Amino acid sequence: MSRIGGVNYAEQELKNINLSLQTNSAKKINFSDFKSPKVKPIVLVGIILAIFQQWCGINIIFNYAEEIFTAAGYSVGDMLFNIVITGSVNLIFTIVAMRTVDTWGRRKLMLLGSMGLAIVYAILGAAYYMQFTVGQSCFW
């Protein structure tokens, strides 16, 4: 904290943190508060976003990587190599994403990512519905 705002700022914030820990330590969490009309929509949005993230994120690629690469026609050796490449790219972009989240903010990235996924899913759904195959042009 001293690097952010100086030594005086760090000391003041440390005092504030200690004071908040002393005054708030006696409070107990009542789980029935999650059922209140004000909190229920917030909890519901949080749960839906968590499910959406798990359902459409990189976890799907990793869970079904074998089937995806096999269906694409890769041999076992190439499939394993592609899984390693996919994991490496995921690691690199996770590091990039940590910096991006700090710079752009979570809300803006969540909205941008959701819009991007909606567009990609619409395109994939249209391609699936129209039965496009590899090598077939999108232009008639």
PDB file of C-alpha atoms in Angstrom:
ATOM      1  CA  MET A   1       0.000   0.000   0.000  1.00  0.00           C
ATOM      2  CA  SER A   2       2.939   2.318   0.544  1.00  0.00           C
ATOM      3  CA  ARG A   3       3.838   1.941  -3.134  1.00  0.00           C
ATOM      4  CA  ILE A   4       0.320   2.980  -4.117  1.00  0.00           C
ATOM      5  CA  GLY A   5      -0.178   6.049  -1.956  1.00  0.00           C
ATOM      6  CA  GLY A   6       2.863   6.541   0.207  1.00  0.00           C
ATOM      7  CA  VAL A   7       3.763   5.655   3.788  1.00  0.00           C
ATOM      8  CA  ASN A   8       1.087   7.861   5.409  1.00  0.00           C
ATOM      9  CA  TYR A   9      -1.606   6.339   3.203  1.00  0.00           C
ATOM     10  CA  ALA A  10      -0.445   2.804   4.045  1.00  0.00           C
ATOM     11  CA  GLU A  11      -0.462   3.495   7.787  1.00  0.00           C
ATOM     12  CA  GLN A  12      -3.937   5.061   7.645  1.00  0.00           C
ATOM     13  CA  GLU A  13      -5.354   2.166   5.611  1.00  0.00           C
ATOM     14  CA  LEU A  14      -3.812  -0.380   7.973  1.00  0.00           C
ATOM     15  CA  LYS A  15      -5.521   1.388  10.885  1.00  0.00           C
ATOM     16  CA  ASN A  16      -8.820   1.351   8.974  1.00  0.00           C
ATOM     17  CA  ILE A  17      -8.463  -2.360   8.233  1.00  0.00           C
ATOM     18  CA  ASN A  18      -7.709  -3.205  11.866  1.00  0.00           C
ATOM     19  CA  LEU A  19     -10.625  -1.052  13.035  1.00  0.00           C
ATOM     20  CA  SER A  20     -13.034  -2.729  10.614  1.00  0.00           C
ATOM     21  CA  LEU A  21     -11.855  -6.161  11.741  1.00  0.00           C
ATOM     22  CA  GLN A  22     -12.491  -5.269  15.378  1.00  0.00           C
ATOM     23  CA  THR A  23     -15.944  -3.770  14.807  1.00  0.00           C
ATOM     24  CA  ASN A  24     -17.208  -6.331  12.267  1.00  0.00           C
ATOM     25  CA  SER A  25     -15.853  -9.492  13.856  1.00  0.00           C
ATOM     26  CA  ALA A  26     -18.914  -9.889  16.086  1.00  0.00           C
ATOM     27  CA  LYS A  27     -21.349  -9.885  13.150  1.00  0.00           C
ATOM     28  CA  LYS A  28     -22.726 -13.263  12.162  1.00  0.00           C
ATOM     29  CA  ILE A  29     -23.904 -14.131   8.698  1.00  0.00           C
ATOM     30  CA  ASN A  30     -27.521 -15.142   8.472  1.00  0.00           C
ATOM     31  CA  PHE A  31     -28.096 -17.320   5.406  1.00  0.00           C
ATOM     32  CA  SER A  32     -31.783 -16.442   5.345  1.00  0.00           C
ATOM     33  CA  ASP A  33     -30.666 -12.991   4.134  1.00  0.00           C
ATOM     34  CA  PHE A  34     -29.951 -14.607   0.764  1.00  0.00           C
ATOM     35  CA  LYS A  35     -33.681 -15.206   0.388  1.00  0.00           C
ATOM     36  CA  SER A  36     -34.597 -11.531   0.796  1.00  0.00           C
ATOM     37  CA  PRO A  37     -36.143  -9.864  -2.262  1.00  0.00           C
ATOM     38  CA  LYS A  38     -33.208  -7.438  -2.567  1.00  0.00           C
ATOM     39  CA  VAL A  39     -30.481 -10.085  -2.497  1.00  0.00           C
ATOM     40  CA  LYS A  40     -32.223 -12.877  -4.436  1.00  0.00           C
ATOM     41  CA  PRO A  41     -31.678 -11.336  -7.919  1.00  0.00           C
ATOM     42  CA  ILE A  42     -28.006 -10.700  -7.161  1.00  0.00           C
ATOM     43  CA  VAL A  43     -27.461 -14.288  -6.055  1.00  0.00           C
ATOM     44  CA  LEU A  44     -29.376 -15.572  -9.086  1.00  0.00           C
ATOM     45  CA  VAL A  45     -27.270 -13.496 -11.506  1.00  0.00           C
ATOM     46  CA  GLY A  46     -24.088 -14.721  -9.801  1.00  0.00           C
ATOM     47  CA  ILE A  47     -25.136 -18.357 -10.104  1.00  0.00           C
ATOM     48  CA  ILE A  48     -26.206 -17.968 -13.740  1.00  0.00           C
ATOM     49  CA  LEU A  49     -22.918 -16.246 -14.653  1.00  0.00           C
ATOM     50  CA  ALA A  50     -20.917 -18.998 -12.942  1.00  0.00           C
ATOM     51  CA  ILE A  51     -22.840 -21.704 -14.823  1.00  0.00           C
ATOM     52  CA  PHE A  52     -22.537 -19.770 -18.099  1.00  0.00           C
ATOM     53  CA  GLN A  53     -18.795 -19.391 -17.612  1.00  0.00           C
ATOM     54  CA  GLN A  54     -18.295 -23.096 -16.916  1.00  0.00           C
ATOM     55  CA  TRP A  55     -20.612 -24.174 -19.730  1.00  0.00           C
ATOM     56  CA  CYS A  56     -19.054 -22.123 -22.501  1.00  0.00           C
ATOM     57  CA  GLY A  57     -15.499 -21.585 -21.340  1.00  0.00           C
ATOM     58  CA  ILE A  58     -12.225 -23.340 -21.917  1.00  0.00           C
ATOM     59  CA  ASN A  59     -13.288 -26.154 -19.580  1.00  0.00           C
ATOM     60  CA  ILE A  60     -15.495 -27.554 -22.345  1.00  0.00           C
ATOM     61  CA  ILE A  61     -12.526 -27.630 -24.710  1.00  0.00           C
ATOM     62  CA  PHE A  62     -10.350 -29.398 -22.159  1.00  0.00           C
ATOM     63  CA  ASN A  63     -13.054 -31.877 -21.151  1.00  0.00           C
ATOM     64  CA  TYR A  64     -13.863 -32.850 -24.719  1.00  0.00           C
ATOM     65  CA  ALA A  65     -10.452 -32.230 -26.337  1.00  0.00           C
ATOM     66  CA  GLU A  66     -10.005 -35.864 -27.317  1.00  0.00           C
ATOM     67  CA  GLU A  67     -13.380 -36.030 -29.049  1.00  0.00           C
ATOM     68  CA  ILE A  68     -12.920 -32.633 -30.705  1.00  0.00           C
ATOM     69  CA  PHE A  69      -9.497 -33.408 -32.164  1.00  0.00           C
ATOM     70  CA  THR A  70     -10.466 -36.962 -33.117  1.00  0.00           C
ATOM     71  CA  ALA A  71     -13.546 -35.670 -34.957  1.00  0.00           C
ATOM     72  CA  ALA A  72     -11.289 -33.165 -36.726  1.00  0.00           C
ATOM     73  CA  GLY A  73      -9.277 -36.102 -38.081  1.00  0.00           C
ATOM     74  CA  TYR A  74      -6.099 -35.877 -35.992  1.00  0.00           C
ATOM     75  CA  SER A  75      -4.045 -38.958 -35.111  1.00  0.00           C
ATOM     76  CA  VAL A  76      -3.389 -39.829 -31.462  1.00  0.00           C
ATOM     77  CA  GLY A  77       0.060 -38.195 -31.469  1.00  0.00           C
ATOM     78  CA  ASP A  78      -1.206 -35.033 -33.155  1.00  0.00           C
ATOM     79  CA  MET A  79      -4.198 -34.959 -30.831  1.00  0.00           C
ATOM     80  CA  LEU A  80      -1.979 -35.054 -27.724  1.00  0.00           C
ATOM     81  CA  PHE A  81       0.282 -32.380 -29.206  1.00  0.00           C
ATOM     82  CA  ASN A  82      -2.752 -30.181 -29.889  1.00  0.00           C
ATOM     83  CA  ILE A  83      -3.949 -30.641 -26.305  1.00  0.00           C
ATOM     84  CA  VAL A  84      -0.528 -29.502 -25.031  1.00  0.00           C
ATOM     85  CA  ILE A  85      -0.602 -26.493 -27.372  1.00  0.00           C
ATOM     86  CA  THR A  86      -4.132 -25.638 -26.243  1.00  0.00           C
ATOM     87  CA  GLY A  87      -3.076 -25.780 -22.579  1.00  0.00           C
ATOM     88  CA  SER A  88       0.002 -23.646 -23.250  1.00  0.00           C
ATOM     89  CA  VAL A  89      -2.018 -21.006 -25.077  1.00  0.00           C
ATOM     90  CA  ASN A  90      -4.523 -21.048 -22.210  1.00  0.00           C
ATOM     91  CA  LEU A  91      -1.705 -20.439 -19.693  1.00  0.00           C
ATOM     92  CA  ILE A  92      -0.215 -17.569 -21.695  1.00  0.00           C
ATOM     93  CA  PHE A  93      -3.534 -15.829 -22.205  1.00  0.00           C
ATOM     94  CA  THR A  94      -4.497 -16.337 -18.558  1.00  0.00           C
ATOM     95  CA  ILE A  95      -1.450 -14.280 -17.631  1.00  0.00           C
ATOM     96  CA  VAL A  96      -2.414 -11.657 -20.232  1.00  0.00           C
ATOM     97  CA  ALA A  97      -5.995 -11.695 -18.906  1.00  0.00           C
ATOM     98  CA  MET A  98      -4.892 -10.944 -15.336  1.00  0.00           C
ATOM     99  CA  ARG A  99      -3.342  -7.685 -16.537  1.00  0.00           C
ATOM    100  CA  THR A 100      -6.298  -6.882 -18.781  1.00  0.00           C
ATOM    101  CA  VAL A 101      -8.814  -7.354 -15.970  1.00  0.00           C
ATOM    102  CA  ASP A 102      -6.855  -4.951 -13.785  1.00  0.00           C
ATOM    103  CA  THR A 103      -6.696  -2.401 -16.596  1.00  0.00           C
ATOM    104  CA  TRP A 104     -10.167  -2.579 -18.173  1.00  0.00           C
ATOM    105  CA  GLY A 105     -12.269  -3.735 -15.223  1.00  0.00           C
ATOM    106  CA  ARG A 106     -14.363  -6.845 -14.676  1.00  0.00           C
ATOM    107  CA  ARG A 107     -17.744  -5.452 -15.650  1.00  0.00           C
ATOM    108  CA  LYS A 108     -16.649  -4.126 -19.032  1.00  0.00           C
ATOM    109  CA  LEU A 109     -14.850  -7.383 -19.858  1.00  0.00           C
ATOM    110  CA  MET A 110     -17.810  -9.499 -18.736  1.00  0.00           C
ATOM    111  CA  LEU A 111     -20.202  -7.547 -20.967  1.00  0.00           C
ATOM    112  CA  LEU A 112     -17.787  -7.558 -23.911  1.00  0.00           C
ATOM    113  CA  GLY A 113     -17.086 -11.279 -23.522  1.00  0.00           C
ATOM    114  CA  SER A 114     -20.768 -12.136 -23.239  1.00  0.00           C
ATOM    115  CA  MET A 115     -21.573 -10.189 -26.407  1.00  0.00           C
ATOM    116  CA  GLY A 116     -18.677 -11.857 -28.216  1.00  0.00           C
ATOM    117  CA  LEU A 117     -19.822 -15.312 -27.136  1.00  0.00           C
ATOM    118  CA  ALA A 118     -23.386 -14.569 -28.186  1.00  0.00           C
ATOM    119  CA  ILE A 119     -22.178 -13.557 -31.658  1.00  0.00           C
ATOM    120  CA  VAL A 120     -19.919 -16.608 -31.998  1.00  0.00           C
ATOM    121  CA  TYR A 121     -22.679 -18.948 -30.825  1.00  0.00           C
ATOM    122  CA  ALA A 122     -25.136 -17.392 -33.265  1.00  0.00           C
ATOM    123  CA  ILE A 123     -22.673 -17.946 -36.114  1.00  0.00           C
ATOM    124  CA  LEU A 124     -21.941 -21.523 -34.995  1.00  0.00           C
ATOM    125  CA  GLY A 125     -25.645 -22.239 -34.605  1.00  0.00           C
ATOM    126  CA  ALA A 126     -26.370 -20.871 -38.065  1.00  0.00           C
ATOM    127  CA  ALA A 127     -23.520 -22.911 -39.571  1.00  0.00           C
ATOM    128  CA  TYR A 128     -24.780 -26.048 -37.827  1.00  0.00           C
ATOM    129  CA  TYR A 129     -28.375 -25.370 -38.874  1.00  0.00           C
ATOM    130  CA  MET A 130     -27.326 -24.831 -42.502  1.00  0.00           C
ATOM    131  CA  GLN A 131     -25.124 -27.952 -42.290  1.00  0.00           C
ATOM    132  CA  PHE A 132     -21.864 -26.295 -43.300  1.00  0.00           C
ATOM    133  CA  THR A 133     -18.937 -28.672 -43.449  1.00  0.00           C
ATOM    134  CA  VAL A 134     -15.177 -28.105 -43.505  1.00  0.00           C
ATOM    135  CA  GLY A 135     -14.153 -26.736 -46.878  1.00  0.00           C
ATOM    136  CA  GLN A 136     -17.619 -25.433 -47.721  1.00  0.00           C
ATOM    137  CA  SER A 137     -17.681 -21.711 -48.357  1.00  0.00           C
ATOM    138  CA  CYS A 138     -20.020 -19.432 -46.460  1.00  0.00           C
ATOM    139  CA  PHE A 139     -20.624 -17.520 -49.684  1.00  0.00           C
ATOM    140  CA  TRP A 140     -22.867 -19.077 -52.298  1.00  0.00           C
TER     141      TRP A 140
END
